[in-house]
mmCIF file of C-alpha atoms and ligand atoms in Angstrom:
data_model
loop_
_atom_site.group_PDB
_atom_site.id
_atom_site.type_symbol
_atom_site.label_atom_id
_atom_site.label_comp_id
_atom_site.label_asym_id
_atom_site.label_seq_id
_atom_site.Cartn_x
_atom_site.Cartn_y
_atom_site.Cartn_z
ATOM 1 C CA MET A 1 -25.845 -5.606 19.528
ATOM 2 C CA ALA A 2 -23.891 -2.747 18.009
ATOM 3 C CA HIS A 3 -21.781 -3.738 15.061
ATOM 4 C CA GLN A 4 -20.156 -2.024 12.139
ATOM 5 C CA TRP A 5 -17.499 -3.023 9.608
ATOM 6 C CA ARG A 6 -14.151 -2.732 11.408
ATOM 7 C CA GLY A 7 -11.859 -2.249 8.407
ATOM 8 C CA VAL A 8 -9.870 -4.856 6.493
ATOM 9 C CA LEU A 9 -7.208 -5.573 9.129
ATOM 10 C CA ALA A 10 -9.616 -6.464 11.924
ATOM 11 C CA GLU A 11 -12.094 -8.229 9.627
ATOM 12 C CA TYR A 12 -9.417 -10.443 8.040
ATOM 13 C CA ARG A 13 -6.909 -10.564 10.886
ATOM 14 C CA ASP A 14 -6.599 -14.373 10.660
ATOM 15 C CA HIS A 15 -5.210 -14.021 7.137
ATOM 16 C CA LEU A 16 -2.803 -11.139 7.840
ATOM 17 C CA PRO A 17 0.711 -10.914 9.319
ATOM 18 C CA PHE A 18 -0.110 -8.965 12.500
ATOM 19 C CA SER A 19 0.389 -10.106 16.074
ATOM 20 C CA ASP A 20 -2.191 -9.815 18.859
ATOM 21 C CA THR A 21 -0.361 -6.831 20.322
ATOM 22 C CA ASP A 22 -0.001 -4.866 17.080
ATOM 23 C CA ALA A 23 -2.030 -1.673 16.735
ATOM 24 C CA LEU A 24 -4.339 -1.865 13.711
ATOM 25 C CA LEU A 25 -5.251 1.372 11.970
ATOM 26 C CA SER A 26 -8.549 1.779 10.167
ATOM 27 C CA LEU A 27 -10.599 4.476 8.544
ATOM 28 C CA GLY A 28 -13.288 1.903 7.745
ATOM 29 C CA GLU A 29 -11.675 0.755 4.473
ATOM 30 C CA GLY A 30 -12.938 -2.315 2.617
ATOM 31 C CA GLY A 31 -16.392 -3.848 2.833
ATOM 32 C CA THR A 32 -17.052 -2.292 -0.566
ATOM 33 C CA PRO A 33 -20.078 -3.417 -2.580
ATOM 34 C CA LEU A 34 -20.021 -6.012 -5.352
ATOM 35 C CA VAL A 35 -22.666 -4.605 -7.650
ATOM 36 C CA PRO A 36 -24.383 -6.671 -10.367
ATOM 37 C CA ALA A 37 -24.158 -4.913 -13.742
ATOM 38 C CA PRO A 38 -27.061 -6.139 -15.917
ATOM 39 C CA ALA A 39 -26.167 -3.736 -18.739
ATOM 40 C CA LEU A 40 -22.666 -5.200 -19.012
ATOM 41 C CA SER A 41 -23.869 -8.762 -18.450
ATOM 42 C CA SER A 42 -26.186 -8.591 -21.455
ATOM 43 C CA ALA A 43 -23.546 -6.792 -23.539
ATOM 44 C CA VAL A 44 -20.948 -9.559 -23.068
ATOM 45 C CA GLY A 45 -23.150 -12.631 -22.422
ATOM 46 C CA ALA A 46 -21.791 -13.339 -18.949
ATOM 47 C CA ASP A 47 -22.664 -12.612 -15.313
ATOM 48 C CA VAL A 48 -20.776 -9.391 -14.559
ATOM 49 C CA HIS A 49 -20.311 -7.876 -11.090
ATOM 50 C CA ILE A 50 -18.468 -4.650 -10.316
ATOM 51 C CA LYS A 51 -16.287 -4.331 -7.185
ATOM 52 C CA VAL A 52 -16.696 -0.658 -6.378
ATOM 53 C CA GLU A 53 -13.425 0.401 -4.772
ATOM 54 C CA GLY A 54 -14.228 4.093 -5.139
ATOM 55 C CA GLN A 55 -16.300 3.653 -1.972
ATOM 56 C CA ASN A 56 -13.215 3.357 0.207
ATOM 57 C CA PRO A 57 -12.492 6.190 2.697
ATOM 58 C CA THR A 58 -10.240 8.196 0.356
ATOM 59 C CA GLY A 59 -12.001 6.961 -2.770
ATOM 60 C CA SER A 60 -9.680 4.231 -4.053
ATOM 61 C CA PHE A 61 -8.529 0.678 -3.281
ATOM 62 C CA LYS A 62 -5.202 2.108 -2.071
ATOM 63 C CA ASP A 63 -6.775 2.435 1.405
ATOM 64 C CA ARG A 64 -6.688 -1.337 1.925
ATOM 65 C CA GLY A 65 -2.937 -1.570 1.529
ATOM 66 C CA MET A 66 -2.318 1.732 3.249
ATOM 67 C CA ALA A 67 -4.150 0.586 6.404
ATOM 68 C CA SER A 68 -1.778 -2.348 6.471
ATOM 69 C CA ALA A 69 1.479 -0.597 5.511
ATOM 70 C CA MET A 70 0.838 2.360 7.827
ATOM 71 C CA SER A 71 -0.017 0.050 10.737
ATOM 72 C CA LYS A 72 3.232 -1.796 10.163
ATOM 73 C CA ALA A 73 5.178 1.508 10.052
ATOM 74 C CA LEU A 74 3.511 2.615 13.286
ATOM 75 C CA ASN A 75 4.196 -0.700 15.056
ATOM 76 C CA ASP A 76 7.832 -0.505 13.917
ATOM 77 C CA GLY A 77 8.210 2.953 15.456
ATOM 78 C CA ALA A 78 8.545 4.973 12.236
ATOM 79 C CA SER A 79 7.944 8.702 12.403
ATOM 80 C CA THR A 80 8.004 9.621 8.695
ATOM 81 C CA VAL A 81 6.614 7.851 5.631
ATOM 82 C CA VAL A 82 7.308 8.631 1.986
ATOM 83 C CA CYS A 83 5.630 7.600 -1.254
ATOM 84 C CA ALA A 84 5.713 8.294 -4.971
ATOM 85 C CA SER A 85 2.257 8.793 -6.378
ATOM 86 C CA THR A 86 0.142 9.437 -9.440
ATOM 87 C CA GLY A 87 -2.378 10.789 -6.901
ATOM 88 C CA ASN A 88 -4.334 8.058 -5.117
ATOM 89 C CA THR A 89 -1.433 6.638 -3.150
ATOM 90 C CA SER A 90 -0.640 10.110 -1.815
ATOM 91 C CA ALA A 91 -4.298 10.775 -0.933
ATOM 92 C CA SER A 92 -4.450 7.513 0.975
ATOM 93 C CA ALA A 93 -1.004 7.798 2.583
ATOM 94 C CA ALA A 94 -1.817 11.321 3.758
ATOM 95 C CA ALA A 95 -5.083 10.222 5.381
ATOM 96 C CA TYR A 96 -3.648 7.153 7.120
ATOM 97 C CA ALA A 97 -0.555 9.077 8.242
ATOM 98 C CA ALA A 98 -2.940 11.627 9.753
ATOM 99 C CA THR A 99 -4.772 8.992 11.789
ATOM 100 C CA ALA A 100 -1.454 7.358 12.769
ATOM 101 C CA GLY A 101 0.115 10.673 13.785
ATOM 102 C CA LEU A 102 2.998 10.209 11.335
ATOM 103 C CA THR A 103 4.619 12.721 8.991
ATOM 104 C CA CYS A 104 3.889 12.009 5.319
ATOM 105 C CA VAL A 105 5.956 13.178 2.356
ATOM 106 C CA VAL A 106 4.666 12.584 -1.172
ATOM 107 C CA LEU A 107 6.666 12.777 -4.398
ATOM 108 C CA LEU A 108 4.440 13.773 -7.307
ATOM 109 C CA PRO A 109 5.264 13.794 -11.015
ATOM 110 C CA GLN A 110 4.974 17.220 -12.570
ATOM 111 C CA GLY A 111 1.598 18.374 -13.872
ATOM 112 C CA LYS A 112 -0.150 14.998 -14.099
ATOM 113 C CA ILE A 113 -2.164 14.808 -10.902
ATOM 114 C CA ALA A 114 -5.966 15.089 -10.896
ATOM 115 C CA ALA A 115 -7.086 18.083 -8.819
ATOM 116 C CA GLY A 116 -9.230 16.043 -6.418
ATOM 117 C CA LYS A 117 -6.316 13.820 -5.447
ATOM 118 C CA LEU A 118 -4.005 16.765 -4.910
ATOM 119 C CA ALA A 119 -6.644 18.349 -2.671
ATOM 120 C CA GLN A 120 -6.788 15.193 -0.564
ATOM 121 C CA ALA A 121 -3.027 15.086 0.041
ATOM 122 C CA VAL A 122 -3.079 18.782 0.968
ATOM 123 C CA VAL A 123 -6.035 18.685 3.373
ATOM 124 C CA HIS A 124 -4.702 15.618 5.183
ATOM 125 C CA GLY A 125 -1.482 17.518 5.847
ATOM 126 C CA ALA A 126 1.081 15.731 3.664
ATOM 127 C CA LYS A 127 4.207 17.547 2.558
ATOM 128 C CA LEU A 128 4.054 17.731 -1.235
ATOM 129 C CA VAL A 129 7.226 17.595 -3.301
ATOM 130 C CA GLN A 130 6.872 17.915 -7.047
ATOM 131 C CA VAL A 131 9.529 16.084 -9.037
ATOM 132 C CA GLU A 132 10.569 17.203 -12.517
ATOM 133 C CA GLY A 133 10.004 13.750 -13.958
ATOM 134 C CA ASN A 134 7.377 10.996 -14.268
ATOM 135 C CA PHE A 135 6.029 8.479 -11.740
ATOM 136 C CA ASP A 136 8.852 6.039 -12.359
ATOM 137 C CA ASP A 137 11.409 8.765 -11.495
ATOM 138 C CA CYS A 138 9.464 9.558 -8.304
ATOM 139 C CA LEU A 139 9.415 5.910 -7.222
ATOM 140 C CA GLU A 140 13.143 5.546 -7.757
ATOM 141 C CA ILE A 141 13.808 8.573 -5.545
ATOM 142 C CA ALA A 142 11.404 7.282 -2.876
ATOM 143 C CA ARG A 143 13.153 3.903 -2.809
ATOM 144 C CA LYS A 144 16.551 5.541 -2.415
ATOM 145 C CA LEU A 145 15.287 7.869 0.339
ATOM 146 C CA HIS A 146 14.065 4.777 2.179
ATOM 147 C CA ALA A 147 17.397 3.002 1.678
ATOM 148 C CA GLU A 148 19.507 5.922 2.867
ATOM 149 C CA HIS A 149 17.336 7.694 5.483
ATOM 150 C CA PRO A 150 15.083 6.712 8.413
ATOM 151 C CA VAL A 151 11.835 6.968 6.442
ATOM 152 C CA GLU A 152 9.359 4.164 5.723
ATOM 153 C CA LEU A 153 8.347 3.595 2.100
ATOM 154 C CA VAL A 154 4.591 3.008 1.617
ATOM 155 C CA ASN A 155 4.484 2.327 -2.124
ATOM 156 C CA SER A 156 3.360 -1.130 -3.194
ATOM 157 C CA VAL A 157 6.985 -2.364 -3.255
ATOM 158 C CA ASN A 158 6.335 -2.478 0.515
ATOM 159 C CA PRO A 159 4.985 -6.042 0.918
ATOM 160 C CA HIS A 160 2.493 -4.905 3.578
ATOM 161 C CA ARG A 161 0.624 -2.943 0.901
ATOM 162 C CA LEU A 162 -0.176 -6.157 -0.975
ATOM 163 C CA GLN A 163 -1.166 -7.860 2.296
ATOM 164 C CA GLY A 164 -3.891 -5.289 2.843
ATOM 165 C CA GLN A 165 -4.923 -5.191 -0.797
ATOM 166 C CA LYS A 166 -5.430 -8.966 -1.031
ATOM 167 C CA THR A 167 -8.486 -8.574 1.238
ATOM 168 C CA ALA A 168 -10.458 -7.377 -1.800
ATOM 169 C CA ALA A 169 -10.222 -10.899 -3.247
ATOM 170 C CA PHE A 170 -11.503 -12.308 0.072
ATOM 171 C CA GLU A 171 -14.472 -9.934 -0.080
ATOM 172 C CA VAL A 172 -15.315 -10.946 -3.648
ATOM 173 C CA CYS A 173 -15.355 -14.620 -2.626
ATOM 174 C CA ASP A 174 -17.341 -13.882 0.534
ATOM 175 C CA ALA A 175 -19.928 -11.967 -1.512
ATOM 176 C CA LEU A 176 -20.266 -14.550 -4.309
ATOM 177 C CA GLY A 177 -19.924 -17.621 -2.081
ATOM 178 C CA ARG A 178 -17.229 -18.796 -4.510
ATOM 179 C CA ALA A 179 -14.331 -17.421 -6.561
ATOM 180 C CA PRO A 180 -15.294 -15.868 -9.901
ATOM 181 C CA ASP A 181 -14.298 -17.532 -13.168
ATOM 182 C CA ILE A 182 -12.523 -14.389 -14.334
ATOM 183 C CA HIS A 183 -11.335 -11.365 -12.370
ATOM 184 C CA ILE A 184 -10.596 -8.215 -14.368
ATOM 185 C CA LEU A 185 -8.781 -5.046 -13.286
ATOM 186 C CA PRO A 186 -6.601 -2.167 -14.515
ATOM 187 C CA VAL A 187 -2.820 -2.627 -14.272
ATOM 188 C CA GLY A 188 -0.371 0.193 -13.540
ATOM 189 C CA ASN A 189 2.408 -0.508 -11.088
ATOM 190 C CA ALA A 190 0.889 -4.032 -10.937
ATOM 191 C CA GLY A 191 0.588 -4.323 -7.163
ATOM 192 C CA ASN A 192 -3.153 -4.842 -7.235
ATOM 193 C CA ILE A 193 -3.288 -7.719 -9.738
ATOM 194 C CA SER A 194 -0.548 -9.385 -7.667
ATOM 195 C CA ALA A 195 -2.455 -8.815 -4.427
ATOM 196 C CA TYR A 196 -5.751 -10.184 -5.777
ATOM 197 C CA TRP A 197 -3.993 -13.286 -7.072
ATOM 198 C CA MET A 198 -2.374 -13.789 -3.657
ATOM 199 C CA GLY A 199 -5.765 -13.401 -1.956
ATOM 200 C CA TYR A 200 -7.532 -15.838 -4.273
ATOM 201 C CA GLN A 201 -4.772 -18.419 -3.784
ATOM 202 C CA GLU A 202 -4.797 -18.048 0.007
ATOM 203 C CA TYR A 203 -8.574 -18.515 0.195
ATOM 204 C CA ARG A 204 -8.326 -21.600 -2.023
ATOM 205 C CA ASP A 205 -5.429 -22.976 0.052
ATOM 206 C CA ALA A 206 -7.388 -22.339 3.262
ATOM 207 C CA GLY A 207 -10.286 -24.332 1.810
ATOM 208 C CA VAL A 208 -12.659 -21.364 1.795
ATOM 209 C CA THR A 209 -13.022 -21.591 -1.990
ATOM 210 C CA ALA A 210 -12.609 -24.524 -4.364
ATOM 211 C CA GLN A 211 -11.222 -22.810 -7.449
ATOM 212 C CA LEU A 212 -9.155 -19.908 -8.773
ATOM 213 C CA PRO A 213 -10.154 -17.241 -11.301
ATOM 214 C CA ALA A 214 -8.266 -16.342 -14.460
ATOM 215 C CA MET A 215 -6.721 -12.903 -13.889
ATOM 216 C CA TRP A 216 -7.273 -10.446 -16.754
ATOM 217 C CA GLY A 217 -5.347 -7.163 -16.502
ATOM 218 C CA PHE A 218 -5.619 -4.144 -18.794
ATOM 219 C CA GLN A 219 -3.136 -1.374 -19.407
ATOM 220 C CA ALA A 220 -3.447 1.823 -21.415
ATOM 221 C CA GLU A 221 -2.166 1.398 -24.971
ATOM 222 C CA ARG A 222 0.701 3.909 -24.691
ATOM 223 C CA ALA A 223 1.587 2.777 -21.157
ATOM 224 C CA ALA A 224 1.556 -0.992 -21.631
ATOM 225 C CA PRO A 225 4.930 -2.453 -20.601
ATOM 226 C CA PHE A 226 3.480 -5.941 -19.972
ATOM 227 C CA VAL A 227 2.121 -6.034 -23.516
ATOM 228 C CA ALA A 228 5.448 -4.802 -24.907
ATOM 229 C CA GLY A 229 7.335 -7.228 -22.656
ATOM 230 C CA ARG A 230 9.670 -4.463 -21.484
ATOM 231 C CA PRO A 231 9.549 -1.080 -19.668
ATOM 232 C CA ILE A 232 8.166 1.927 -21.587
ATOM 233 C CA PRO A 233 10.331 5.067 -21.174
ATOM 234 C CA ASP A 234 7.656 7.765 -21.715
ATOM 235 C CA PRO A 235 4.227 6.352 -20.828
ATOM 236 C CA GLU A 236 1.246 8.497 -21.862
ATOM 237 C CA THR A 237 -2.485 8.104 -21.179
ATOM 238 C CA VAL A 238 -5.518 10.071 -20.050
ATOM 239 C CA ALA A 239 -5.771 7.425 -17.291
ATOM 240 C CA THR A 240 -3.141 9.057 -15.084
ATOM 241 C CA ALA A 241 -3.358 6.450 -12.302
ATOM 242 C CA ILE A 242 -1.962 3.812 -14.664
ATOM 243 C CA ARG A 243 0.510 6.068 -16.471
ATOM 244 C CA ILE A 244 3.426 3.862 -15.440
ATOM 245 C CA GLY A 245 6.193 2.526 -17.664
ATOM 246 C CA ALA A 246 8.275 0.420 -15.272
ATOM 247 C CA PRO A 247 5.913 -1.542 -12.988
ATOM 248 C CA ALA A 248 7.430 -2.388 -9.604
ATOM 249 C CA SER A 249 5.581 -5.723 -9.196
ATOM 250 C CA TRP A 250 6.675 -7.048 -12.599
ATOM 251 C CA ASN A 251 7.425 -10.677 -11.670
ATOM 252 C CA LEU A 252 4.415 -11.069 -9.386
ATOM 253 C CA ALA A 253 2.067 -9.751 -12.074
ATOM 254 C CA VAL A 254 3.515 -12.021 -14.753
ATOM 255 C CA ALA A 255 3.046 -14.960 -12.363
ATOM 256 C CA ALA A 256 -0.569 -13.899 -11.687
ATOM 257 C CA ARG A 257 -1.239 -13.736 -15.421
ATOM 258 C CA ASP A 258 0.461 -16.997 -16.361
ATOM 259 C CA ASP A 259 -0.321 -19.174 -13.342
ATOM 260 C CA SER A 260 -4.013 -18.218 -13.512
ATOM 261 C CA GLY A 261 -4.251 -18.850 -17.254
ATOM 262 C CA GLY A 262 -5.105 -15.184 -17.688
ATOM 263 C CA LEU A 263 -3.931 -12.305 -19.850
ATOM 264 C CA ILE A 264 -2.660 -8.717 -19.748
ATOM 265 C CA ASP A 265 -3.719 -6.689 -22.778
ATOM 266 C CA ALA A 266 -3.983 -3.019 -23.753
ATOM 267 C CA VAL A 267 -6.930 -0.694 -24.396
ATOM 268 C CA SER A 268 -6.872 2.737 -26.041
ATOM 269 C CA ASP A 269 -7.660 5.993 -24.248
ATOM 270 C CA GLU A 270 -10.794 6.196 -26.390
ATOM 271 C CA GLN A 271 -11.942 2.758 -25.187
ATOM 272 C CA ILE A 272 -11.182 3.785 -21.595
ATOM 273 C CA LEU A 273 -13.219 6.988 -21.838
ATOM 274 C CA ASP A 274 -16.042 5.128 -23.570
ATOM 275 C CA ALA A 275 -16.089 2.517 -20.792
ATOM 276 C CA GLN A 276 -16.074 5.305 -18.188
ATOM 277 C CA LYS A 277 -19.170 6.779 -19.880
ATOM 278 C CA ARG A 278 -20.959 3.414 -20.078
ATOM 279 C CA LEU A 279 -20.264 2.654 -16.424
ATOM 280 C CA ALA A 280 -21.744 6.002 -15.448
ATOM 281 C CA ALA A 281 -24.684 6.116 -17.861
ATOM 282 C CA ASP A 282 -25.682 2.418 -18.081
ATOM 283 C CA VAL A 283 -24.571 0.920 -14.753
ATOM 284 C CA GLY A 284 -24.771 3.948 -12.430
ATOM 285 C CA ILE A 285 -21.170 3.956 -11.231
ATOM 286 C CA PHE A 286 -18.914 6.990 -11.731
ATOM 287 C CA VAL A 287 -15.233 6.047 -11.828
ATOM 288 C CA GLU A 288 -12.017 7.821 -12.702
ATOM 289 C CA PRO A 289 -10.538 7.048 -16.163
ATOM 290 C CA ALA A 290 -7.941 4.454 -15.035
ATOM 291 C CA SER A 291 -10.667 2.587 -13.176
ATOM 292 C CA ALA A 292 -12.593 2.042 -16.393
ATOM 293 C CA ALA A 293 -9.719 0.173 -18.088
ATOM 294 C CA GLY A 294 -11.002 -3.183 -16.808
ATOM 295 C CA VAL A 295 -14.476 -2.649 -18.250
ATOM 296 C CA ALA A 296 -12.914 -1.378 -21.501
ATOM 297 C CA GLY A 297 -10.904 -4.605 -21.614
ATOM 298 C CA LEU A 298 -13.952 -6.764 -20.906
ATOM 299 C CA LEU A 299 -15.838 -5.152 -23.800
ATOM 300 C CA GLN A 300 -12.791 -5.506 -26.053
ATOM 301 C CA GLN A 301 -12.390 -9.214 -25.282
ATOM 302 C CA ALA A 302 -16.123 -9.763 -25.803
ATOM 303 C CA GLY A 303 -15.701 -8.134 -29.225
ATOM 304 C CA HIS A 304 -13.003 -10.711 -29.979
ATOM 305 C CA GLY A 305 -15.318 -13.540 -28.852
ATOM 306 C CA ARG A 306 -13.082 -14.391 -25.891
ATOM 307 C CA VAL A 307 -15.590 -14.056 -23.050
ATOM 308 C CA PRO A 308 -16.920 -17.515 -22.108
ATOM 309 C CA GLU A 309 -20.722 -17.691 -22.131
ATOM 310 C CA ASP A 310 -22.347 -17.331 -18.693
ATOM 311 C CA ALA A 311 -18.992 -17.009 -16.912
ATOM 312 C CA THR A 312 -19.082 -15.331 -13.505
ATOM 313 C CA ILE A 313 -16.918 -12.245 -13.972
ATOM 314 C CA THR A 314 -15.879 -9.654 -11.401
ATOM 315 C CA VAL A 315 -14.392 -6.337 -12.483
ATOM 316 C CA THR A 316 -12.633 -4.060 -10.023
ATOM 317 C CA VAL A 317 -13.229 -0.378 -10.621
ATOM 318 C CA THR A 318 -10.378 1.101 -8.650
ATOM 319 C CA GLY A 319 -11.214 4.736 -7.878
ATOM 320 C CA ASN A 320 -13.995 7.295 -7.560
ATOM 321 C CA GLY A 321 -14.941 9.506 -10.512
ATOM 322 C CA LEU A 322 -15.159 12.619 -8.338
ATOM 323 C CA LYS A 323 -11.374 12.644 -8.040
ATOM 324 C CA ASP A 324 -10.946 13.743 -11.643
ATOM 325 C CA ILE A 325 -13.980 15.660 -12.813
ATOM 326 C CA ASP A 326 -12.020 17.703 -15.380
ATOM 327 C CA THR A 327 -11.443 14.680 -17.613
ATOM 328 C CA ALA A 328 -15.038 13.483 -17.212
ATOM 329 C CA LEU A 329 -16.558 16.893 -17.964
ATOM 330 C CA SER A 330 -14.339 17.344 -21.029
ATOM 331 C CA GLN A 331 -16.262 14.408 -22.563
ATOM 332 C CA HIS A 332 -19.649 16.074 -22.312
ATOM 333 C CA ASP A 333 -21.508 19.077 -23.711
ATOM 334 C CA LEU A 334 -22.110 21.299 -20.686
ATOM 335 C CA THR A 335 -24.417 23.821 -22.354
ATOM 336 C CA PRO A 336 -27.564 23.906 -20.172
ATOM 337 C CA THR A 337 -31.113 24.277 -21.478
ATOM 338 C CA VAL A 338 -32.024 27.756 -20.205
ATOM 339 C CA ILE A 339 -35.661 28.656 -19.530
ATOM 340 C CA GLU A 340 -37.611 31.418 -17.799
ATOM 341 C CA ALA A 341 -38.686 30.703 -14.197
ATOM 342 C CA ASP A 342 -41.993 29.356 -15.418
ATOM 343 C CA ILE A 343 -43.746 25.963 -15.175
ATOM 344 C CA ALA A 344 -44.992 26.004 -18.763
ATOM 345 C CA ALA A 345 -41.451 26.645 -20.041
ATOM 346 C CA ALA A 346 -40.138 23.833 -17.825
ATOM 347 C CA ALA A 347 -42.806 21.428 -19.119
ATOM 348 C CA GLN A 348 -41.948 22.367 -22.680
ATOM 349 C CA ALA A 349 -38.220 21.862 -22.060
ATOM 350 C CA MET A 350 -39.041 18.414 -20.701
ATOM 351 C CA GLY A 351 -41.056 17.565 -23.802
ATOM 352 C CA LEU A 352 -44.299 17.179 -21.799
HETATM 353 C C1 PLP B 1 -3.110 2.717 -8.229
HETATM 354 C C2 PLP B 1 -4.254 2.669 -9.165
HETATM 355 C C3 PLP B 1 -4.332 1.753 -10.225
HETATM 356 C C4 PLP B 1 -3.219 0.817 -10.569
HETATM 357 O O1 PLP B 1 -2.995 -0.159 -9.585
HETATM 358 P P1 PLP B 1 -1.585 -0.908 -9.543
HETATM 359 O O2 PLP B 1 -1.596 -1.664 -8.299
HETATM 360 O O3 PLP B 1 -0.551 0.181 -9.567
HETATM 361 O O4 PLP B 1 -1.518 -1.738 -10.779
HETATM 362 C C5 PLP B 1 -5.471 1.736 -11.001
HETATM 363 N N1 PLP B 1 -6.481 2.594 -10.782
HETATM 364 C C6 PLP B 1 -6.446 3.484 -9.776
HETATM 365 C C7 PLP B 1 -7.599 4.397 -9.587
HETATM 366 C C8 PLP B 1 -5.336 3.557 -8.940
HETATM 367 O O5 PLP B 1 -5.316 4.464 -7.960
#
């Protein structure tokens, strides 16, 4: 019998706030692989699995929440959606607005968007507005537009975003047959750590799983408001997707950290880029810089002796490396070995 993955809303309908008559949008999001990472497991002395969210339709986990938020907007009769974005939210919003037949406006901070993400918003037909300010300024404008005009806001302050995003925690449990001991992920606006925690709790409460993981979040050193305990006015980091100084889901993320017995710590840009390289070269997964913050944090905590031996650890890598090739290529020597069109020269170049 024909069957394919139907997207997160249909697959997890029983756990989501949609009625039988609601239209459910999908571009096939979710169902992403949980890949064992032997290289990381031996490096930290635990059983490490990577949740590869770069395999979503627009290349980041944002598609889970966007399927949900855009479906809600459509069912409510909206005609225009707006979002602030460091890039991935706009890529996802543009794609889901396209399939929903809605108009999408994205507010982008000046000069900080990876080229791949910008291309996605453009090709999917979003209207791009560049704001002379940072992400936090963009989000404030988007919220006010939503308050004062008939436009739906699809940032993660929209609770339907977290509803869709929590399905990633369900998938982790379904794949492992249990909840992990520790779940690690990057933290920017903090919607995702909040959504995972919600998902893990709901599965435990429904009796699907018996336990809850500790939630470990990692921010970039110069964009680490949770570590500082207050908003950061001018966040800076090479990991543009987590270059956020005033996280919208502040209270939810603090609850996820504290109620799970977890932590939110910071890693340097150097650690992030190093983790990005190790994921690509040792594990075989190419992620964008922000996505590597979780692995950077795992390695950092292992260095401090804080990773429990043989723990089952899942790490979400949030977005695809192809979105931001400029940063990745800047870390490598691109000078090719040039030879004549000749087999002997090729053999010699290969050291044969
Ligand atoms: C949005 C995003 C994040 C941060 O997620 P939050 O929910 O804002 O904490 C991390 N990595 C990537 C690739 C993202 O697109």
